[in-house]
Structures are given as structure tokens and as C-alpha cells.
Amino acid sequence: MKMFKAIGNFFKNFLTKEEVRPEQIDVIFESVDTDRAVKTLNIKENGKDDGKNEIPNSDETSLGSTELKIYQFIATETSQRKQQANGNMLSYDKAILDLNIKDKFEEAKNLGAHTKHKIESIVQEDKNGLVDSKDKFQELERDYKKFKIDNKITYVPDIKLTLILPAGILVGILLMESILNGVFFAKASALGLLGGIMYACLVAFVNVSISWGLGRSICNKNHIKKRLKTLGSMAIVAVVAWLTVYNLFVAHYRQQLDVDIKNAGTLAAKAFFQSPFALNDFEPWILFFVGIVFGLAACVDGYFWDDPYPGYGKLCKRMEQAKEDWDAEQKETVTRLEELQIEQLGQFTETQSTVKADVNLLNEIIGQKQTLVTNLENNIEQIESICEILIKMYREINTVHRQTDPPRYFKEEVTPPVHETVDTNMENDYARLKEQEKLRDECIAMVEQIKNTIVDLYNRGIQGISDIDLASNNK
């Protein structure tokens, strides 16, 4: 069952490319059980049999076969522990080498220089644009003031920043006249109401559009120049004449539709020139007055489309639009700087947290590696103590069952088999930790300085924009 689980974990790690983190390594070295070792090596039986057989001889100076087996057993156990530890220490060493905040230090330094350049670029580029916008606004403001002085205007212009309302009124006038007239034209149309409305739309469009244009021309009567005043007065006469003549002709045309649809235009023109006010039916008179009313409404709408003084409202709107554009550019610059400042400060704060976490993790990994080394040393020491116990037990049993004296080396101190010391490299690890801690402190201090520089650049940029505004207000 364990084998299948291990295979499953292998394929899972292979497919997901997951690397075992050092903190996941949990190494427990198995202690050598003395009783099990005694039974495995037959210490008691071999000691008894060798003693009865006077093995080793009294004058023997080298270890006997049973003692060699004990040494071999101890050497094998020690080697297995070291192999197990070496495999895990390789993972720790790789993790220790991978954790290096020097790259983050350089990245933070480069990002700081990039951010500084970006803020300065935004301020310089947008500042130039704001100066141009300010100059444009001030130029229009001077033109506006000069226009008021030259034309002796003392009132604030009636400007409409949006033409939705006057345009809506104009469209409403056109639609209402089309619908009302459509009812009268429908009786003479083969298409009924639809045909009547089609005729009425054309008639209303001509009536409303020309009346609206004459209404705009009437504004000239307010101008200081006599020539334009005269044109405005003539426009008043023109609109009265236009509304009367055009709507009388339309009324005649409607009246002739009942007589001869095909020749209604010719008949209407003849009747109009012979006797303009000779309308026999009530409906043509209604059509005439409807045209007059809606034409006058279109004329009034044209007159109040903008400020009644020619050019005054248009110039004021240009000035106000320039001011709005300038304000919008200011706000956009401030927003860009704020967003950049917040983004970069957050990124640098994250860098500070990351280098702290990396050094803490490095300290933790080295601590785990130290624990592994300590456990290995303790385990090897325990195995070596087992070696002494097994050798002494064998020699004691062997001595008891001998008839002759045991070899002299039996009385010597038992020394475990010599093995190579594991190269843990802990001194270098702690030196690296100290180096990374120093680099961490330098990195945090440097990033804090960069953050202060960003805030200072942001504040100076905002102040520079405010200076442009102040310079404008002082002029």
C-alpha cells in the first residue's frame, strides 16, 4: 500500500512540478535497539561458543570474527544514517543557495531610478501641456475682456454649454408641425395619414429651418455696429414676410389639392399671385396659422440659441471650454501621479516585506539543517555506544566460558570504527546568513529612502502644477 502511495506522490510532483520545500523535510533517524542487535548478531551464542573453543587465542592481538561483525554492523548503520542525512542536506544547501536577496536589492535600486524618471517625465511633459493650456485660456480671456470693452457689454453672457435643450425644442417644433399639418394633407393624399405626414414633414422642415436661420440673423440688431444693426432689423422684416408668404402659399396649395392633385402647385401659385388672402375653406386658414405659430417658435428658438449678442456667447464658450480643458488636464496629471505613487509605494513596501521573509526563511532553513546535523551526531553517538555495549557483552560472555586467559586486548578500551566526518558546511551557512541579514538591512534602508524620494517628487510635482495655477490667477 505504501509503495502505491509513494508512486502516486512521485507522479503528482512530476506533473505539477512541485519542489519539496526544505521546511517540509522531517528526518527522524532510527535508533539502534540493543536487544535487537544482540539477537541479530548472536552475541550471547557466539560469545559462549567462542569462549568454549578458546577463540580467540590468549596470545591473539587482533579482533576476532564476531567482533569484526559487530564493527561491520556499526559501520553499516553509521553509513546508512550519513547517506540519509547527506541527501537531505543537499536539499537544504540548494535552498540556502537559492535564497539570495541581492537580486531583489538590485531590482529595487533599478525600480527606484525608473520610478523617479517616470515621475519627473510625467511632471515635465504634463507641465508643458498645462502651460500651453493656460496660455490658450489666458489668450481667450484677454480676447473676451477686449470684446466686452469694444462692444460696450456689461452683462454676463447667456451661454449654453450644451445644446441639448434648444435642439430638443427645435426638433419638437418640427415634429408637432409635421403631425398637425399631416392631418390636413392626409385628406388629399392617396396614402392617407402617412402620405399627409410625408408632405407635412417637407413643408415643416422648410418653414422651421428658414425661420430658425432668420431668428439667428435677428441677433445682429443687438450689435454695436450700425451695419449689423441694419441687417438685424431687415431680418425682422424678412421673417414676417417669409412666414406670411410661405404659409399663405402652403395654404393655397392645400386648397388646390381638393381641386386637382396633379396640378395643385401651378394652381396654387396662380391663385396666390391673383389674390393671396382668398382662401375659401376653413382648413387652409388653420394650416396658415399653424405654420405662422411654429415658424415664430423656430425663430425665437434661433434667436435664443446662443447669447443674443453676435459672437459674445461663442467667445465665452471657447474661453470656458479652454478653462475646463485646463482643469481636466490638471486633474488628470494629479491622478496619474497619485496612481503611480500609490502603486510604486505599495510595490516597494512589498519588497521590504519580501526580503524580511526571505531572510527569516533562510534563518529557519539553516536552523533546520543544524537540527538535522545535531540529530545525526546524536544518532551516531548512540550507535557508537551500542558498539561498546556489544563488544563488552561479547568479551564478558567469552571470558566466562574460557578455560584459558582471554587475549590481553579484551581489557583495552573499546573504540568504535573510524568513519569520515560529515561535511556540514554550517560555518559557511551562518556566514551567509549574516551576509544576507546585512544586505536585508541595507535593502530596507535603501527602499525606505526611495519611498521618501517618491513622496518628495510627488509633492514637488503637485506644487509645480499649483504654481502654474497660481501664476494664472495672478495675471
Coordinates of N, CA and C in Angstrom, one line a residue, residues 199-335:
Y199 N -45.9 64.8 -46.7 CA -46.0 66.2 -47.2 C -45.7 67.2 -46.2
A200 N -46.3 67.0 -45.0 CA -46.2 67.9 -43.9 C -44.7 68.1 -43.4
C201 N -44.0 67.0 -43.4 CA -42.6 67.0 -42.9 C -41.8 67.9 -43.8
L202 N -41.9 67.8 -45.1 CA -41.2 68.6 -46.0 C -41.5 70.1 -45.8
V203 N -42.8 70.3 -45.8 CA -43.3 71.7 -45.6 C -42.8 72.3 -44.3
A204 N -42.9 71.5 -43.2 CA -42.5 72.0 -41.9 C -41.0 72.2 -41.8
F205 N -40.2 71.3 -42.5 CA -38.8 71.4 -42.4 C -38.3 72.8 -43.1
V206 N -38.9 73.1 -44.2 CA -38.6 74.4 -44.9 C -39.0 75.5 -44.0
N207 N -40.2 75.5 -43.5 CA -40.7 76.6 -42.6 C -39.8 76.8 -41.4
V208 N -39.5 75.7 -40.7 CA -38.8 75.8 -39.4 C -37.4 76.2 -39.6
S209 N -36.7 75.5 -40.6 CA -35.3 75.8 -40.8 C -35.0 77.2 -41.2
I210 N -35.8 77.7 -42.2 CA -35.5 79.1 -42.6 C -35.9 80.1 -41.5
S211 N -37.0 79.8 -40.8 CA -37.4 80.7 -39.7 C -36.3 80.7 -38.6
W212 N -35.7 79.6 -38.3 CA -34.7 79.5 -37.3 C -33.5 80.3 -37.7
G213 N -33.1 80.2 -39.0 CA -31.9 80.9 -39.5 C -32.2 82.4 -39.5
L214 N -33.4 82.8 -39.8 CA -33.7 84.3 -39.7 C -33.7 84.7 -38.3
G215 N -34.1 83.8 -37.3 CA -34.0 84.2 -35.9 C -32.6 84.4 -35.5
R216 N -31.6 83.6 -36.0 CA -30.2 83.8 -35.7 C -29.8 85.2 -36.2
S217 N -30.3 85.5 -37.4 CA -29.9 86.8 -38.1 C -30.4 88.0 -37.3
I218 N -31.6 87.9 -36.7 CA -32.1 89.0 -36.0 C -31.2 89.4 -34.8
C219 N -30.4 88.5 -34.3 CA -29.4 88.9 -33.2 C -28.5 90.0 -33.6
N220 N -28.3 90.2 -34.9 CA -27.5 91.3 -35.4 C -28.0 92.7 -35.0
K221 N -29.3 92.8 -34.7 CA -29.8 94.1 -34.3 C -29.3 94.6 -33.0
N222 N -28.7 93.6 -32.2 CA -28.1 94.0 -30.9 C -26.7 94.5 -31.0
H223 N -26.1 94.4 -32.2 CA -24.7 94.7 -32.3 C -24.4 96.2 -32.3
I224 N -23.2 96.6 -31.8 CA -22.9 98.0 -31.7 C -22.7 98.6 -33.1
K225 N -22.3 97.9 -34.1 CA -22.1 98.4 -35.4 C -23.4 98.6 -36.1
K226 N -23.5 99.8 -36.7 CA -24.8 100.1 -37.4 C -25.1 99.2 -38.6
R227 N -24.1 98.8 -39.3 CA -24.3 98.0 -40.5 C -25.0 96.7 -40.0
L228 N -24.5 96.1 -39.0 CA -25.1 94.8 -38.5 C -26.4 95.1 -37.8
K229 N -26.6 96.3 -37.2 CA -27.9 96.6 -36.7 C -29.0 96.6 -37.8
T230 N -28.6 97.2 -38.9 CA -29.5 97.3 -40.0 C -29.8 95.9 -40.6
L231 N -28.8 95.0 -40.6 CA -29.1 93.6 -41.1 C -30.0 92.9 -40.1
G232 N -29.9 93.2 -38.8 CA -30.8 92.6 -37.9 C -32.2 93.1 -38.0
S233 N -32.4 94.4 -38.3 CA -33.7 94.9 -38.5 C -34.3 94.4 -39.8
M234 N -33.5 94.2 -40.8 CA -34.0 93.7 -42.0 C -34.4 92.2 -41.9
A235 N -33.7 91.5 -41.0 CA -34.1 90.1 -40.7 C -35.5 90.0 -40.1
I236 N -35.8 91.0 -39.2 CA -37.2 91.0 -38.6 C -38.2 91.1 -39.7
V237 N -38.0 92.1 -40.6 CA -38.9 92.3 -41.7 C -39.0 91.0 -42.6
A238 N -37.8 90.4 -42.8 CA -37.7 89.2 -43.6 C -38.5 88.0 -43.0
V239 N -38.4 87.9 -41.7 CA -39.1 86.7 -41.1 C -40.6 86.9 -41.2
V240 N -41.1 88.2 -41.0 CA -42.5 88.4 -41.1 C -43.0 88.2 -42.5
A241 N -42.2 88.6 -43.5 CA -42.6 88.4 -44.9 C -42.5 86.9 -45.2
W242 N -41.4 86.3 -44.8 CA -41.3 84.9 -45.1 C -42.4 84.0 -44.5
L243 N -42.8 84.2 -43.3 CA -43.8 83.4 -42.7 C -45.2 83.7 -43.3
T244 N -45.4 84.9 -43.7 CA -46.7 85.2 -44.3 C -46.8 84.6 -45.7
V245 N -45.8 84.9 -46.5 CA -45.8 84.5 -47.9 C -45.8 82.9 -48.0
Y246 N -44.8 82.3 -47.3 CA -44.7 80.9 -47.4 C -45.9 80.1 -46.9
N247 N -46.4 80.5 -45.8 CA -47.6 79.8 -45.2 C -48.9 80.1 -46.0
L248 N -49.0 81.3 -46.6 CA -50.1 81.5 -47.5 C -50.1 80.6 -48.7
F249 N -48.9 80.5 -49.2 CA -48.7 79.6 -50.4 C -49.0 78.2 -50.1
V250 N -48.6 77.7 -48.9 CA -48.9 76.4 -48.4 C -50.4 76.2 -48.3
A251 N -51.0 77.2 -47.7 CA -52.5 77.1 -47.6 C -53.2 77.0 -48.9
H252 N -52.7 77.9 -49.9 CA -53.3 77.8 -51.3 C -53.0 76.4 -51.9
Y253 N -51.9 75.9 -51.7 CA -51.5 74.6 -52.2 C -52.5 73.5 -51.6
R254 N -52.7 73.6 -50.3 CA -53.6 72.6 -49.7 C -55.0 72.7 -50.2
Q255 N -55.5 74.0 -50.5 CA -56.8 74.2 -51.0 C -56.9 73.7 -52.5
Q256 N -55.9 73.8 -53.3 CA -55.9 73.3 -54.7 C -55.8 71.8 -54.8
L257 N -55.3 71.2 -53.7 CA -55.3 69.7 -53.7 C -56.7 69.1 -53.8
D258 N -57.7 69.8 -53.3 CA -59.0 69.3 -53.4 C -59.6 69.4 -54.8
V259 N -59.0 70.4 -55.6 CA -59.4 70.7 -57.0 C -58.8 69.8 -58.0
D260 N -57.4 69.8 -58.0 CA -56.6 69.0 -58.9 C -55.3 68.6 -58.3
I261 N -55.2 67.4 -57.9 CA -53.9 67.0 -57.2 C -52.7 67.1 -58.1
K262 N -52.9 66.7 -59.4 CA -51.7 66.7 -60.2 C -51.2 68.2 -60.5
N263 N -52.1 69.1 -60.6 CA -51.7 70.5 -61.0 C -51.9 71.4 -59.8
A264 N -51.8 70.9 -58.6 CA -52.1 71.7 -57.4 C -51.0 72.8 -57.3
G265 N -49.8 72.5 -57.6 CA -48.7 73.5 -57.4 C -48.9 74.7 -58.3
T266 N -49.3 74.4 -59.6 CA -49.5 75.5 -60.6 C -50.7 76.4 -60.2
L267 N -51.7 75.7 -59.9 CA -53.0 76.4 -59.5 C -52.8 77.2 -58.2
A268 N -52.0 76.7 -57.3 CA -51.8 77.4 -56.0 C -51.0 78.7 -56.3
A269 N -49.9 78.6 -57.2 CA -49.1 79.8 -57.5 C -50.0 80.8 -58.2
K270 N -50.9 80.4 -59.1 CA -51.7 81.4 -59.8 C -52.7 82.0 -58.9
A271 N -53.3 81.2 -58.0 CA -54.3 81.8 -57.1 C -53.6 82.7 -56.1
F272 N -52.4 82.4 -55.7 CA -51.7 83.2 -54.7 C -51.3 84.6 -55.2
F273 N -50.8 84.6 -56.5 CA -50.5 85.9 -57.1 C -51.7 86.7 -57.4
Q274 N -52.8 86.1 -57.7 CA -54.1 86.8 -58.1 C -54.7 87.4 -56.8
S275 N -54.8 86.6 -55.8 CA -55.5 87.0 -54.5 C -54.9 86.2 -53.4
P276 N -53.8 86.7 -52.7 CA -53.1 86.0 -51.7 C -54.0 85.5 -50.5
F277 N -55.0 86.4 -50.1 CA -55.8 86.1 -49.0 C -57.1 85.4 -49.3
A278 N -57.3 85.0 -50.5 CA -58.5 84.4 -51.0 C -58.5 82.9 -50.7
L279 N -58.7 82.6 -49.4 CA -58.8 81.2 -49.0 C -60.3 80.9 -48.7
N280 N -60.8 80.0 -49.4 CA -62.3 79.7 -49.4 C -62.7 78.8 -48.2
D281 N -61.8 77.9 -47.8 CA -62.1 77.0 -46.7 C -61.5 77.3 -45.4
F282 N -62.0 76.7 -44.4 CA -61.5 77.0 -43.0 C -60.2 76.3 -42.8
E283 N -60.0 75.1 -43.3 CA -58.8 74.3 -43.1 C -57.6 74.9 -43.6
P284 N -57.5 75.5 -44.8 CA -56.3 76.2 -45.2 C -55.9 77.4 -44.3
W285 N -56.9 78.1 -43.7 CA -56.6 79.2 -42.8 C -55.9 78.6 -41.5
I286 N -56.5 77.4 -41.1 CA -55.9 76.8 -39.9 C -54.4 76.4 -40.2
L287 N -54.2 75.8 -41.4 CA -52.9 75.4 -41.9 C -51.9 76.7 -41.9
F288 N -52.5 77.8 -42.3 CA -51.7 79.1 -42.4 C -51.3 79.5 -41.0
F289 N -52.2 79.5 -40.0 CA -51.9 80.0 -38.7 C -51.0 79.0 -38.0
V290 N -51.1 77.7 -38.2 CA -50.2 76.7 -37.6 C -48.8 77.0 -38.1
G291 N -48.6 77.2 -39.4 CA -47.3 77.5 -39.9 C -46.7 78.8 -39.3
I292 N -47.6 79.8 -39.2 CA -47.1 81.1 -38.6 C -46.6 80.8 -37.1
V293 N -47.4 80.1 -36.3 CA -47.1 79.9 -34.9 C -45.8 79.1 -34.8
F294 N -45.7 78.0 -35.5 CA -44.5 77.2 -35.4 C -43.2 77.8 -36.0
G295 N -43.5 78.6 -37.1 CA -42.4 79.4 -37.6 C -41.8 80.4 -36.7
L296 N -42.8 81.1 -36.0 CA -42.3 82.1 -35.0 C -41.6 81.4 -33.8
A297 N -42.1 80.2 -33.5 CA -41.4 79.5 -32.4 C -40.0 79.1 -32.8
A298 N -39.8 78.7 -34.0 CA -38.5 78.3 -34.5 C -37.6 79.6 -34.6
C299 N -38.2 80.7 -34.9 CA -37.4 82.0 -35.0 C -37.0 82.4 -33.6
V300 N -37.9 82.2 -32.6 CA -37.5 82.6 -31.2 C -36.4 81.6 -30.7
D301 N -36.5 80.3 -31.1 CA -35.5 79.4 -30.7 C -34.2 79.7 -31.3
G302 N -34.2 80.1 -32.6 CA -32.9 80.5 -33.2 C -32.3 81.8 -32.5
Y303 N -33.2 82.7 -32.2 CA -32.7 83.9 -31.5 C -32.0 83.6 -30.2
F304 N -32.6 82.7 -29.4 CA -32.0 82.4 -28.1 C -31.2 81.2 -28.1
W305 N -30.8 80.7 -29.3 CA -29.9 79.6 -29.4 C -28.6 79.8 -28.7
D306 N -28.1 81.0 -28.7 CA -26.9 81.4 -28.0 C -27.2 82.8 -27.5
D307 N -26.2 83.4 -26.9 CA -26.4 84.8 -26.4 C -26.8 85.7 -27.5
P308 N -27.8 86.6 -27.3 CA -28.3 87.4 -28.4 C -27.3 88.3 -29.0
Y309 N -26.2 88.6 -28.3 CA -25.2 89.5 -28.9 C -24.3 88.6 -29.8
P310 N -24.2 88.9 -31.1 CA -23.4 88.1 -32.0 C -22.0 87.9 -31.6
G311 N -21.5 86.7 -31.5 CA -20.1 86.3 -31.2 C -19.8 86.3 -29.8
Y312 N -20.7 87.0 -28.9 CA -20.3 87.1 -27.5 C -20.4 85.7 -26.8
G313 N -21.5 85.0 -27.0 CA -21.6 83.7 -26.4 C -20.6 82.7 -26.9
K314 N -20.3 82.7 -28.2 CA -19.4 81.8 -28.8 C -18.0 82.0 -28.2
L315 N -17.6 83.2 -28.0 CA -16.3 83.5 -27.5 C -16.2 83.1 -26.0
C316 N -17.3 83.4 -25.3 CA -17.3 83.0 -23.9 C -17.3 81.5 -23.7
K317 N -18.0 80.8 -24.6 CA -17.9 79.3 -24.6 C -16.5 78.7 -24.9
R318 N -15.9 79.4 -25.8 CA -14.5 78.9 -26.1 C -13.6 79.2 -24.9
M319 N -13.8 80.3 -24.2 CA -13.0 80.6 -23.1 C -13.3 79.6 -21.9
E320 N -14.6 79.3 -21.7 CA -14.9 78.4 -20.6 C -14.5 77.0 -21.0
Q321 N -14.5 76.6 -22.2 CA -14.1 75.3 -22.7 C -12.6 75.1 -22.5
A322 N -11.8 76.2 -22.8 CA -10.4 76.2 -22.5 C -10.1 76.0 -21.1
K323 N -10.8 76.7 -20.2 CA -10.6 76.6 -18.8 C -11.0 75.2 -18.3
E324 N -12.1 74.6 -18.8 CA -12.4 73.2 -18.4 C -11.3 72.2 -18.9
D325 N -10.8 72.5 -20.1 CA -9.7 71.6 -20.6 C -8.5 71.7 -19.7
W326 N -8.2 72.9 -19.3 CA -7.1 73.1 -18.4 C -7.3 72.4 -17.1
D327 N -8.4 72.6 -16.5 CA -8.7 71.9 -15.2 C -8.7 70.4 -15.4
A328 N -9.2 69.9 -16.5 CA -9.2 68.5 -16.7 C -7.8 67.9 -16.8
E329 N -6.9 68.7 -17.5 CA -5.6 68.2 -17.6 C -4.8 68.2 -16.3
Q330 N -5.1 69.3 -15.5 CA -4.6 69.3 -14.1 C -5.0 68.1 -13.3
K331 N -6.3 67.8 -13.3 CA -6.8 66.7 -12.6 C -6.2 65.3 -13.1
E332 N -6.1 65.2 -14.4 CA -5.6 64.0 -15.0 C -4.1 63.8 -14.6
T333 N -3.3 64.9 -14.5 CA -1.9 64.8 -14.1 C -1.8 64.4 -12.7
V334 N -2.6 65.0 -11.8 CA -2.6 64.7 -10.4 C -3.0 63.2 -10.2
T335 N -4.0 62.8 -10.9 CA -4.5 61.4 -10.8 C -3.4 60.4 -11.2

